[in-house]
mmCIF file with all atom_site columns, C-alpha atoms in Angstrom:
data_model
loop_
_atom_site.group_PDB
_atom_site.id
_atom_site.type_symbol
_atom_site.label_atom_id
_atom_site.label_alt_id
_atom_site.label_comp_id
_atom_site.label_asym_id
_atom_site.label_entity_id
_atom_site.label_seq_id
_atom_site.pdbx_PDB_ins_code
_atom_site.Cartn_x
_atom_site.Cartn_y
_atom_site.Cartn_z
_atom_site.occupancy
_atom_site.B_iso_or_equiv
_atom_site.pdbx_formal_charge
_atom_site.auth_seq_id
_atom_site.auth_comp_id
_atom_site.auth_asym_id
_atom_site.auth_atom_id
_atom_site.pdbx_PDB_model_num
ATOM 1  C CA . MET A 1 1  ? -85.279 12.747 -22.356 1.00 0.00 ? 1  MET A CA 1
ATOM 2  C CA . SER A 1 2  ? -84.189 13.179 -18.765 1.00 0.00 ? 2  SER A CA 1
ATOM 3  C CA . THR A 1 3  ? -80.803 12.614 -17.222 1.00 0.00 ? 3  THR A CA 1
ATOM 4  C CA . LYS A 1 4  ? -80.199 11.956 -13.563 1.00 0.00 ? 4  LYS A CA 1
ATOM 5  C CA . LEU A 1 5  ? -77.015 13.574 -12.255 1.00 0.00 ? 5  LEU A CA 1
ATOM 6  C CA . PRO A 1 6  ? -75.543 12.854 -8.831  1.00 0.00 ? 6  PRO A CA 1
ATOM 7  C CA . PRO A 1 7  ? -75.885 15.868 -6.505  1.00 0.00 ? 7  PRO A CA 1
ATOM 8  C CA . ASN A 1 8  ? -73.057 18.125 -5.332  1.00 0.00 ? 8  ASN A CA 1
ATOM 9  C CA . ARG A 1 9  ? -70.754 17.438 -8.288  1.00 0.00 ? 9  ARG A CA 1
ATOM 10 C CA . PHE A 1 10 ? -69.917 19.582 -11.299 1.00 0.00 ? 10 PHE A CA 1
ATOM 11 C CA . PHE A 1 11 ? -70.223 18.136 -14.780 1.00 0.00 ? 11 PHE A CA 1
ATOM 12 C CA . THR A 1 12 ? -68.752 19.718 -17.908 1.00 0.00 ? 12 THR A CA 1
ATOM 13 C CA . PHE A 1 13 ? -70.806 19.875 -21.079 1.00 0.00 ? 13 PHE A CA 1
ATOM 14 C CA . LYS A 1 14 ? -69.285 20.854 -24.418 1.00 0.00 ? 14 LYS A CA 1
ATOM 15 C CA . ASP A 1 15 ? -71.189 22.364 -27.308 1.00 0.00 ? 15 ASP A CA 1
ATOM 16 C CA . GLY A 1 16 ? -69.174 22.419 -30.522 1.00 0.00 ? 16 GLY A CA 1
ATOM 17 C CA . SER A 1 17 ? -69.977 24.535 -33.550 1.00 0.00 ? 17 SER A CA 1
ATOM 18 C CA . PRO A 1 18 ? -69.324 23.671 -37.224 1.00 0.00 ? 18 PRO A CA 1
ATOM 19 C CA . GLU A 1 19 ? -66.569 26.329 -37.231 1.00 0.00 ? 19 GLU A CA 1
ATOM 20 C CA . GLY A 1 20 ? -64.639 24.325 -34.656 1.00 0.00 ? 20 GLY A CA 1
ATOM 21 C CA . ASP A 1 21 ? -65.440 26.619 -31.747 1.00 0.00 ? 21 ASP A CA 1
ATOM 22 C CA . SER A 1 22 ? -66.306 24.835 -28.547 1.00 0.00 ? 22 SER A CA 1
ATOM 23 C CA . ASP A 1 23 ? -68.264 26.223 -25.631 1.00 0.00 ? 23 ASP A CA 1
ATOM 24 C CA . GLU A 1 24 ? -68.039 24.585 -22.226 1.00 0.00 ? 24 GLU A CA 1
ATOM 25 C CA . ILE A 1 25 ? -70.437 24.978 -19.356 1.00 0.00 ? 25 ILE A CA 1
ATOM 26 C CA . ARG A 1 26 ? -70.263 23.387 -15.947 1.00 0.00 ? 26 ARG A CA 1
ATOM 27 C CA . LEU A 1 27 ? -73.437 22.372 -14.174 1.00 0.00 ? 27 LEU A CA 1
ATOM 28 C CA . ALA A 1 28 ? -74.079 21.073 -10.675 1.00 0.00 ? 28 ALA A CA 1
ATOM 29 C CA . ILE A 1 29 ? -77.183 20.402 -8.636  1.00 0.00 ? 29 ILE A CA 1
ATOM 30 C CA . PHE A 1 30 ? -76.519 21.107 -4.966  1.00 0.00 ? 30 PHE A CA 1
ATOM 31 C CA . ASN A 1 31 ? -78.574 19.872 -2.040  1.00 0.00 ? 31 ASN A CA 1
ATOM 32 C CA . ARG A 1 32 ? -79.601 22.642 0.307   1.00 0.00 ? 32 ARG A CA 1
ATOM 33 C CA . PRO A 1 33 ? -77.800 22.454 3.673   1.00 0.00 ? 33 PRO A CA 1
ATOM 34 C CA . GLY A 1 34 ? -79.443 19.921 5.976   1.00 0.00 ? 34 GLY A CA 1
ATOM 35 C CA . ILE A 1 35 ? -80.799 17.780 3.105   1.00 0.00 ? 35 ILE A CA 1
ATOM 36 C CA . ALA A 1 36 ? -79.357 14.267 2.838   1.00 0.00 ? 36 ALA A CA 1
ATOM 37 C CA . GLU A 1 37 ? -77.538 13.559 -0.427  1.00 0.00 ? 37 GLU A CA 1
ATOM 38 C CA . GLY A 1 38 ? -79.616 10.447 -1.150  1.00 0.00 ? 38 GLY A CA 1
ATOM 39 C CA . GLU A 1 39 ? -82.975 12.245 -1.177  1.00 0.00 ? 39 GLU A CA 1
ATOM 40 C CA . VAL A 1 40 ? -84.873 12.814 -4.416  1.00 0.00 ? 40 VAL A CA 1
ATOM 41 C CA . ILE A 1 41 ? -83.841 16.161 -5.881  1.00 0.00 ? 41 ILE A CA 1
ATOM 42 C CA . ASP A 1 42 ? -86.585 18.721 -6.414  1.00 0.00 ? 42 ASP A CA 1
ATOM 43 C CA . ASP A 1 43 ? -87.035 22.509 -6.381  1.00 0.00 ? 43 ASP A CA 1
ATOM 44 C CA . ASP A 1 44 ? -87.602 22.577 -2.621  1.00 0.00 ? 44 ASP A CA 1
ATOM 45 C CA . ASN A 1 45 ? -84.418 20.823 -1.497  1.00 0.00 ? 45 ASN A CA 1
ATOM 46 C CA . SER A 1 46 ? -81.849 21.679 -4.158  1.00 0.00 ? 46 SER A CA 1
ATOM 47 C CA . TYR A 1 47 ? -80.617 24.352 -6.537  1.00 0.00 ? 47 TYR A CA 1
ATOM 48 C CA . ALA A 1 48 ? -78.711 24.410 -9.809  1.00 0.00 ? 48 ALA A CA 1
ATOM 49 C CA . VAL A 1 49 ? -75.349 26.111 -10.283 1.00 0.00 ? 49 VAL A CA 1
ATOM 50 C CA . LEU A 1 50 ? -74.146 26.899 -13.803 1.00 0.00 ? 50 LEU A CA 1
ATOM 51 C CA . LEU A 1 51 ? -70.589 28.114 -14.474 1.00 0.00 ? 51 LEU A CA 1
ATOM 52 C CA . ASP A 1 52 ? -69.625 29.580 -17.826 1.00 0.00 ? 52 ASP A CA 1
ATOM 53 C CA . THR A 1 53 ? -66.903 31.761 -19.316 1.00 0.00 ? 53 THR A CA 1
ATOM 54 C CA . GLU A 1 54 ? -68.060 34.485 -21.667 1.00 0.00 ? 54 GLU A CA 1
ATOM 55 C CA . SER A 1 55 ? -66.102 35.358 -24.816 1.00 0.00 ? 55 SER A CA 1
ATOM 56 C CA . ASN A 1 56 ? -64.567 38.406 -23.093 1.00 0.00 ? 56 ASN A CA 1
ATOM 57 C CA . GLY A 1 57 ? -63.169 36.248 -20.268 1.00 0.00 ? 57 GLY A CA 1
ATOM 58 C CA . VAL A 1 58 ? -65.843 37.188 -17.745 1.00 0.00 ? 58 VAL A CA 1
ATOM 59 C CA . VAL A 1 59 ? -66.818 34.288 -15.503 1.00 0.00 ? 59 VAL A CA 1
ATOM 60 C CA . SER A 1 60 ? -70.571 33.875 -15.191 1.00 0.00 ? 60 SER A CA 1
ATOM 61 C CA . ILE A 1 61 ? -72.165 32.032 -12.273 1.00 0.00 ? 61 ILE A CA 1
ATOM 62 C CA . LYS A 1 62 ? -75.895 31.360 -12.278 1.00 0.00 ? 62 LYS A CA 1
ATOM 63 C CA . ILE A 1 63 ? -77.477 30.027 -9.093  1.00 0.00 ? 63 ILE A CA 1
ATOM 64 C CA . ASP A 1 64 ? -81.124 29.196 -9.698  1.00 0.00 ? 64 ASP A CA 1
ATOM 65 C CA . GLU A 1 65 ? -82.443 32.446 -11.218 1.00 0.00 ? 65 GLU A CA 1
ATOM 66 C CA . SER A 1 66 ? -79.649 34.768 -10.011 1.00 0.00 ? 66 SER A CA 1
ATOM 67 C CA . ARG A 1 67 ? -76.675 35.481 -12.272 1.00 0.00 ? 67 ARG A CA 1
ATOM 68 C CA . PHE A 1 68 ? -73.348 36.906 -11.107 1.00 0.00 ? 68 PHE A CA 1
ATOM 69 C CA . ARG A 1 69 ? -70.509 38.022 -13.385 1.00 0.00 ? 69 ARG A CA 1
ATOM 70 C CA . PHE A 1 70 ? -66.854 38.287 -12.321 1.00 0.00 ? 70 PHE A CA 1
ATOM 71 C CA . THR A 1 71 ? -63.581 39.258 -13.938 1.00 0.00 ? 71 THR A CA 1
ATOM 72 C CA . PRO A 1 72 ? -61.025 36.427 -13.825 1.00 0.00 ? 72 PRO A CA 1
ATOM 73 C CA . GLN A 1 73 ? -59.272 38.167 -10.911 1.00 0.00 ? 73 GLN A CA 1
ATOM 74 C CA . GLN A 1 74 ? -62.550 38.502 -9.001  1.00 0.00 ? 74 GLN A CA 1
ATOM 75 C CA . ALA A 1 75 ? -63.370 34.826 -9.653  1.00 0.00 ? 75 ALA A CA 1
ATOM 76 C CA . ILE A 1 76 ? -59.969 33.800 -8.260  1.00 0.00 ? 76 ILE A CA 1
ATOM 77 C CA . ALA A 1 77 ? -60.515 35.957 -5.161  1.00 0.00 ? 77 ALA A CA 1
ATOM 78 C CA . LEU A 1 78 ? -63.981 34.429 -4.671  1.00 0.00 ? 78 LEU A CA 1
ATOM 79 C CA . ALA A 1 79 ? -62.641 30.880 -5.078  1.00 0.00 ? 79 ALA A CA 1
ATOM 80 C CA . SER A 1 80 ? -59.870 31.599 -2.576  1.00 0.00 ? 80 SER A CA 1
ATOM 81 C CA . ALA A 1 81 ? -62.320 33.005 -0.018  1.00 0.00 ? 81 ALA A CA 1
ATOM 82 C CA . LEU A 1 82 ? -64.675 30.022 -0.447  1.00 0.00 ? 82 LEU A CA 1
ATOM 83 C CA . THR A 1 83 ? -61.758 27.627 0.007   1.00 0.00 ? 83 THR A CA 1
ATOM 84 C CA . ASP A 1 84 ? -60.693 29.430 3.189   1.00 0.00 ? 84 ASP A CA 1
ATOM 85 C CA . LEU A 1 85 ? -64.254 29.389 4.549   1.00 0.00 ? 85 LEU A CA 1
ATOM 86 C CA . SER A 1 86 ? -64.653 25.683 3.838   1.00 0.00 ? 86 SER A CA 1
ATOM 87 C CA . ARG A 1 87 ? -61.540 24.957 5.913   1.00 0.00 ? 87 ARG A CA 1
ATOM 88 C CA . ASN A 1 88 ? -62.900 26.930 8.872   1.00 0.00 ? 88 ASN A CA 1
ATOM 89 C CA . ASP A 1 89 ? -64.122 24.521 11.549  1.00 0.00 ? 89 ASP A CA 1
ATOM 90 C CA . GLY A 1 90 ? -65.826 27.089 13.653  1.00 0.00 ? 90 GLY A CA 1
#
């Protein structure tokens, strides 16, 4: 089974256990800069981003094959810096 997801958007997937625990992951496929959003997504023009929270509160970000782990405070600082950079016109 294959599922086609629109690019550049995060989707949340939940995986529930019989004990009532629920894990959530967020997945997005991003087009590489300079690639039009309507193009067919493949390994050459896009990359996957997976966001997850570990049981100890550590935020895990996996971009293609690279994984980064942040404390909640570090994740907030990173999000703030990315937001500031995205507002920068120059």
